[in-house]
Coordinates of N, CA and C in Angstrom, one line a residue:
M1 N -10.1 -32.7 20.5 CA -9.6 -31.9 19.5 C -9.6 -30.1 20.1
A2 N -9.9 -30.2 21.3 CA -9.6 -28.9 22.1 C -8.5 -28.6 22.3
E3 N -7.6 -29.7 22.6 CA -6.0 -29.5 23.4 C -5.2 -28.9 21.6
L4 N -5.5 -29.6 20.6 CA -5.0 -29.1 19.4 C -5.3 -27.6 19.1
R5 N -6.6 -27.5 19.2 CA -6.9 -26.1 19.2 C -6.4 -25.2 19.9
K6 N -6.0 -25.3 21.3 CA -5.2 -24.5 22.1 C -3.7 -24.7 21.9
E7 N -3.2 -26.1 21.2 CA -1.2 -25.8 20.8 C -1.5 -25.0 19.7
L8 N -2.5 -24.9 18.6 CA -2.0 -23.9 17.5 C -2.5 -22.7 17.9
G9 N -3.2 -22.2 19.0 CA -3.3 -20.9 19.5 C -4.9 -20.1 18.9
L10 N -5.6 -21.2 18.5 CA -7.0 -20.2 17.6 C -7.6 -20.2 19.2
D11 N -7.6 -20.4 19.9 CA -8.3 -20.0 21.0 C -7.9 -18.8 22.0
K12 N -6.7 -18.0 21.4 CA -6.2 -17.2 21.7 C -6.3 -15.7 22.2
G13 N -7.8 -15.5 21.1 CA -8.3 -14.4 21.1 C -8.1 -13.4 19.6
K14 N -8.0 -12.4 19.7 CA -7.7 -11.5 18.9 C -6.3 -12.1 18.1
L15 N -6.3 -12.7 16.9 CA -5.1 -13.0 16.1 C -4.9 -11.8 14.9
D16 N -3.4 -11.7 14.6 CA -3.4 -11.3 13.5 C -2.5 -11.8 12.2
L17 N -2.4 -11.3 11.1 CA -2.0 -12.1 10.0 C -0.9 -13.1 10.4
G18 N 0.2 -12.2 11.0 CA 1.4 -13.5 11.4 C 1.0 -14.6 12.3
D19 N 0.0 -14.6 13.0 CA -0.4 -15.7 14.2 C -1.2 -17.0 12.8
Y20 N -2.0 -16.2 12.1 CA -2.7 -17.4 11.2 C -1.5 -17.9 10.0
V21 N -0.4 -17.1 9.9 CA 0.6 -17.9 9.1 C 1.1 -19.2 9.8
T22 N 1.8 -18.8 11.1 CA 2.3 -19.4 11.8 C 0.9 -21.1 12.1
I23 N 0.1 -20.8 12.6 CA -1.0 -21.6 12.7 C -1.3 -22.5 11.1
M24 N -1.4 -22.1 10.3 CA -1.7 -22.6 9.2 C -0.3 -23.8 8.5
G25 N 0.5 -23.1 8.8 CA 2.0 -23.8 8.9 C 1.9 -24.8 9.7
K26 N 1.9 -24.7 11.3 CA 1.3 -25.8 11.7 C 0.8 -27.0 11.1
I27 N -0.5 -26.7 11.0 CA -1.7 -27.6 10.3 C -1.0 -27.9 9.5
L28 N -0.1 -27.8 8.8 CA 0.3 -28.4 7.3 C 1.4 -29.1 7.2
S29 N 1.8 -29.0 8.4 CA 3.4 -29.8 8.9 C 3.4 -30.9 8.3
F30 N 1.9 -31.7 8.4 CA 2.3 -33.0 7.9 C 3.2 -33.1 6.4
R31 N 2.8 -32.0 5.9 CA 2.8 -32.4 4.3 C 4.4 -31.9 4.1
A32 N 5.5 -31.2 5.0 CA 6.7 -31.1 4.7 C 7.8 -31.8 5.1
K33 N 7.3 -33.1 4.6 CA 8.2 -34.4 4.6 C 9.3 -34.2 3.7
G34 N 10.2 -34.4 4.0 CA 11.2 -34.6 2.4 C 11.3 -33.5 1.8
S35 N 11.6 -33.0 0.3 CA 11.5 -32.1 -0.1 C 10.3 -31.4 -0.8
A36 N 9.7 -31.6 -0.1 CA 8.0 -31.1 -0.5 C 8.1 -29.4 -0.8
S37 N 8.1 -29.2 -2.0 CA 7.9 -27.9 -2.5 C 6.9 -26.9 -1.7
T38 N 6.6 -25.7 -2.2 CA 5.9 -24.8 -0.9 C 5.1 -24.9 -1.8
H39 N 4.7 -24.9 -3.4 CA 3.5 -25.7 -4.0 C 2.9 -26.5 -2.9
S40 N 3.6 -27.4 -3.1 CA 2.2 -28.7 -2.9 C 2.2 -28.5 -1.4
V41 N 2.7 -27.8 -0.5 CA 2.1 -27.5 1.2 C 1.4 -26.7 1.4
T42 N 1.1 -25.8 0.3 CA 0.3 -24.4 0.4 C -0.7 -24.6 -0.7
K43 N -0.9 -25.5 -1.7 CA -1.9 -25.1 -2.5 C -3.4 -24.7 -2.4
E44 N -4.1 -25.5 -1.7 CA -5.1 -24.9 -1.3 C -5.2 -23.6 -0.9
V45 N -4.4 -23.4 0.3 CA -4.4 -21.8 0.6 C -4.1 -20.7 -0.3
R46 N -3.4 -21.3 -1.3 CA -2.9 -20.2 -2.3 C -4.1 -20.0 -3.4
E47 N -4.8 -21.0 -3.7 CA -5.9 -20.8 -4.5 C -6.9 -20.2 -3.6
A48 N -7.3 -19.6 -2.0 CA -8.1 -19.1 -1.8 C -8.0 -17.9 -1.7
L49 N -6.0 -17.6 -1.3 CA -5.7 -16.2 -1.1 C -6.2 -15.2 -2.6
E50 N -5.4 -16.3 -3.3 CA -5.6 -15.6 -5.1 C -7.1 -15.4 -5.1
E51 N -8.1 -16.2 -5.1 CA -9.4 -15.4 -5.0 C -9.9 -14.4 -4.3
V52 N -9.1 -14.2 -2.8 CA -9.6 -12.9 -2.1 C -8.8 -11.7 -3.0
R53 N -7.7 -12.2 -3.1 CA -6.9 -10.9 -3.8 C -7.3 -10.4 -5.4
K54 N -7.9 -11.3 -6.0 CA -8.8 -10.8 -6.8 C -9.6 -10.0 -7.0
N55 N -10.5 -9.9 -5.7 CA -11.7 -9.3 -5.4 C -11.5 -8.5 -4.2
P56 N -10.4 -7.4 -4.0 CA -10.3 -7.0 -2.8 C -11.4 -6.1 -2.7
T57 N -12.6 -5.0 -3.9 CA -13.4 -4.6 -3.3 C -14.6 -5.3 -3.7
G58 N -14.5 -6.4 -3.9 CA -15.7 -7.7 -4.2 C -16.6 -7.7 -2.7
N59 N -17.3 -8.8 -3.1 CA -17.7 -9.2 -1.5 C -17.0 -10.4 -0.9
V60 N -15.9 -9.9 0.1 CA -15.4 -10.7 0.3 C -15.8 -11.7 1.2
E61 N -16.8 -11.6 1.7 CA -17.4 -12.4 2.7 C -18.1 -13.7 2.0
E62 N -18.5 -13.3 0.9 CA -19.4 -14.3 -0.4 C -17.9 -15.7 -0.6
I63 N -16.6 -15.1 -1.0 CA -15.7 -15.8 -1.1 C -15.0 -16.5 -0.2
I64 N -14.9 -15.8 1.0 CA -14.5 -16.5 2.2 C -15.6 -18.0 2.2
K65 N -16.6 -17.6 2.3 CA -17.6 -18.8 2.5 C -17.2 -19.7 1.5
I66 N -17.2 -19.5 0.3 CA -16.8 -20.5 -0.6 C -15.8 -20.9 -0.7
M67 N -14.5 -20.2 -0.5 CA -12.9 -21.1 0.1 C -13.3 -21.8 0.7
K68 N -14.0 -21.9 2.1 CA -14.0 -22.7 3.1 C -14.7 -23.3 3.3
S69 N -15.7 -23.8 2.3 CA -16.4 -25.1 2.1 C -15.8 -25.9 1.0
Q70 N -15.0 -25.4 0.3 CA -13.9 -26.5 -0.8 C -13.4 -27.5 0.0
D71 N -12.8 -28.2 -0.5 CA -11.9 -29.3 0.0 C -10.9 -29.3 0.5
S72 N -11.0 -29.9 2.1 CA -9.6 -29.9 2.9 C -8.4 -30.6 2.4
P73 N -7.4 -30.6 3.2 CA -6.7 -31.6 3.0 C -6.8 -32.8 3.7
F74 N -7.9 -32.2 4.6 CA -7.7 -33.4 5.5 C -9.2 -34.1 5.2
Q75 N -9.4 -35.6 5.2 CA -10.7 -36.0 5.5 C -11.0 -36.7 6.6
K76 N -10.1 -36.6 8.1 CA -10.7 -36.5 9.3 C -11.6 -35.3 9.8
R77 N -12.3 -35.4 9.9 CA -13.6 -33.9 10.4 C -12.8 -33.1 11.5
E78 N -12.8 -33.6 12.3 CA -11.9 -32.7 13.4 C -10.7 -31.6 12.9
L79 N -10.3 -32.3 12.1 CA -9.1 -32.0 11.2 C -9.3 -30.8 9.9
A80 N -9.9 -31.3 9.7 CA -10.8 -30.5 8.5 C -11.6 -29.0 9.1
D81 N -12.1 -29.1 10.7 CA -12.9 -27.9 10.9 C -11.6 -26.6 11.5
I82 N -10.9 -27.8 12.3 CA -9.8 -26.8 12.4 C -9.0 -26.3 11.6
Y83 N -8.9 -26.8 10.4 CA -8.3 -26.5 8.9 C -9.1 -25.2 8.8
R84 N -10.2 -25.0 8.7 CA -11.2 -24.5 8.0 C -11.9 -23.0 8.6
E85 N -11.1 -23.3 10.0 CA -11.4 -22.2 10.9 C -9.8 -21.3 10.9
A86 N -8.9 -21.9 10.8 CA -7.5 -21.3 10.7 C -7.7 -20.5 9.1
L87 N -8.1 -21.1 7.9 CA -8.3 -20.8 6.5 C -9.2 -19.4 6.4
E88 N -10.6 -19.4 7.6 CA -11.3 -18.2 7.5 C -10.6 -16.9 8.0
G89 N -9.6 -17.4 9.0 CA -9.1 -16.3 9.8 C -8.2 -15.8 8.8
L90 N -7.1 -16.7 8.4 CA -6.5 -16.2 7.6 C -6.9 -15.3 6.1
L91 N -7.8 -15.5 5.2 CA -8.4 -14.7 4.4 C -9.2 -13.6 5.2
R92 N -9.9 -13.5 5.7 CA -10.3 -12.4 6.8 C -9.1 -11.2 6.9
K93 N -8.1 -11.6 7.6 CA -7.1 -11.0 8.1 C -6.4 -10.5 6.3
F94 N -6.3 -11.2 6.0 CA -5.1 -11.1 4.4 C -6.3 -9.9 3.7
A95 N -7.6 -10.5 3.7 CA -8.3 -8.9 3.0 C -8.5 -7.7 3.7
E96 N -8.6 -8.0 4.8 CA -8.4 -6.3 5.3 C -6.9 -5.8 5.3
V97 N -6.0 -6.6 5.6 CA -4.4 -5.7 5.0 C -4.4 -5.4 3.8
S98 N -4.5 -6.6 2.7 CA -4.9 -6.5 1.3 C -5.6 -5.3 1.0
S99 N -6.4 -5.0 1.5 CA -7.6 -3.6 0.8 C -7.2 -2.5 0.6
K100 N -5.6 -2.2 1.2 CA -5.2 -1.0 1.5 C -3.8 -1.0 0.3
M101 N -3.8 -2.0 -0.5 CA -2.7 -2.1 -1.3 C -3.4 -2.3 -2.8
N102 N -2.3 -1.6 -3.4 CA -2.6 -1.7 -5.1 C -1.7 -3.4 -5.5
P103 N -2.6 -3.6 -6.7 CA -2.6 -5.6 -7.1 C -0.8 -5.6 -6.7
Q104 N 0.2 -5.5 -7.2 CA 1.3 -5.6 -7.2 C 2.0 -6.1 -5.6
E105 N 1.2 -5.1 -4.6 CA 1.7 -5.3 -3.4 C 0.9 -6.3 -2.8
S106 N -0.1 -6.7 -2.8 CA -1.0 -7.3 -2.5 C -0.5 -8.6 -2.9
R107 N -0.1 -9.4 -4.3 CA 0.4 -10.2 -4.7 C 1.8 -10.6 -4.0
K108 N 2.8 -9.3 -3.7 CA 4.0 -9.7 -2.7 C 3.5 -10.0 -1.7
L109 N 2.4 -9.4 -0.6 CA 1.9 -9.8 0.4 C 1.7 -11.4 0.3
M110 N 0.8 -11.9 -0.7 CA 0.5 -13.2 -1.0 C 1.4 -14.4 -0.7
N111 N 2.6 -13.8 -1.5 CA 3.5 -14.5 -1.6 C 4.7 -14.8 -0.3
M112 N 4.5 -13.7 0.5 CA 4.9 -14.0 1.8 C 4.3 -14.3 2.7
V113 N 2.9 -14.7 2.9 CA 2.0 -15.6 3.5 C 2.6 -16.7 3.3
L114 N 2.5 -17.1 2.1 CA 2.9 -18.8 1.3 C 4.5 -19.0 2.0
E115 N 5.1 -18.3 1.5 CA 6.4 -18.8 2.1 C 6.4 -19.0 3.7
G116 N 6.2 -18.0 4.1 CA 6.0 -18.1 5.7 C 4.8 -19.4 6.1
I117 N 3.9 -19.6 5.7 CA 3.1 -21.0 6.2 C 4.6 -21.8 5.8
Y118 N 4.7 -22.0 4.4 CA 5.7 -23.4 4.4 C 6.9 -23.1 5.1
N119 N 7.7 -21.9 5.5 CA 8.6 -21.9 6.4 C 8.2 -22.6 8.1
N120 N 6.9 -22.2 8.3 CA 6.6 -22.9 9.7 C 6.2 -24.4 9.2
A121 N 6.1 -24.7 8.6 CA 5.3 -26.2 7.9 C 6.1 -26.7 8.4
V122 N 7.5 -26.6 8.0 CA 8.6 -27.3 7.5 C 9.7 -27.1 9.3
F123 N 9.3 -25.8 9.6 CA 9.9 -26.3 11.1 C 9.2 -26.9 11.8
Y124 N 8.1 -26.9 11.8 CA 7.2 -27.7 12.9 C 6.9 -29.2 12.2
S125 N 7.4 -29.5 10.9 CA 6.8 -30.9 10.6 C 7.7 -32.0 11.7
K126 N 8.3 -31.9 12.2 CA 8.6 -33.0 13.0 C 8.0 -33.4 14.3
D127 N 7.8 -32.2 15.3 CA 6.7 -32.1 16.2 C 5.5 -32.0 15.8
F128 N 4.7 -31.1 15.5 CA 3.4 -30.7 15.2 C 3.0 -31.7 13.8
G129 N 3.7 -32.0 13.1 CA 3.4 -32.8 12.2 C 3.4 -34.1 12.1
Q130 N 3.9 -34.6 13.1 CA 3.4 -35.8 14.0 C 2.5 -36.2 14.7
K131 N 1.7 -34.7 15.3 CA 0.6 -35.1 15.9 C -0.4 -35.1 15.1
V132 N -0.3 -33.9 13.9 CA -1.4 -34.2 12.9 C -1.6 -35.7 12.1
W133 N -0.3 -36.3 12.0 CA 0.0 -37.2 11.5 C -1.1 -38.6 12.5
D134 N -0.9 -38.2 13.9 CA -1.1 -39.1 14.8 C -2.8 -39.0 14.7
V135 N -3.6 -38.1 14.5 CA -4.9 -37.9 14.7 C -5.4 -38.3 13.2
L136 N -4.6 -38.2 12.1 CA -5.0 -38.6 10.5 C -4.9 -40.2 10.6
K137 N -4.1 -40.6 11.3 CA -4.3 -42.5 11.7 C -5.1 -42.9 12.6
G138 N -5.8 -41.6 13.7 CA -6.8 -42.5 14.5 C -6.2 -42.9 15.9
D139 N -4.9 -42.3 16.2 CA -4.2 -42.7 17.4 C -5.0 -41.8 18.2
K140 N -5.2 -41.0 17.8 CA -5.9 -39.3 19.1 C -7.0 -38.7 18.3
S141 N -8.1 -38.6 19.1 CA -9.1 -37.9 18.4 C -9.3 -36.5 19.1

């Protein structure tokens, strides 16, 4: 899994919101086959971002802990751990950036993030999506 983390860029050091959008798109790229909708590819991330967005001045740390402990789209522990790590980073950066915005701006940012994740998932669906499928099927671990 260290190889997968490195390829995703999770061990790159300080990451920004755009980095997490790309990483999450790669992780979810296995879902972007055929004519998958933005919603079907990003549904768990959408729910998590919405919770953070609704509570910009609340206890974001508690929300992030709860959201990352919820169901992962992966049954395989290695992938679930990587997904949760990326989700936590994405939520922290989103909270940091959106805390300075009004509700309309933060919704627009959330939609841009989700669209970016979807576009990355589609772009990486052939190569990175196959790697995720291989791990899911147990060919690699």
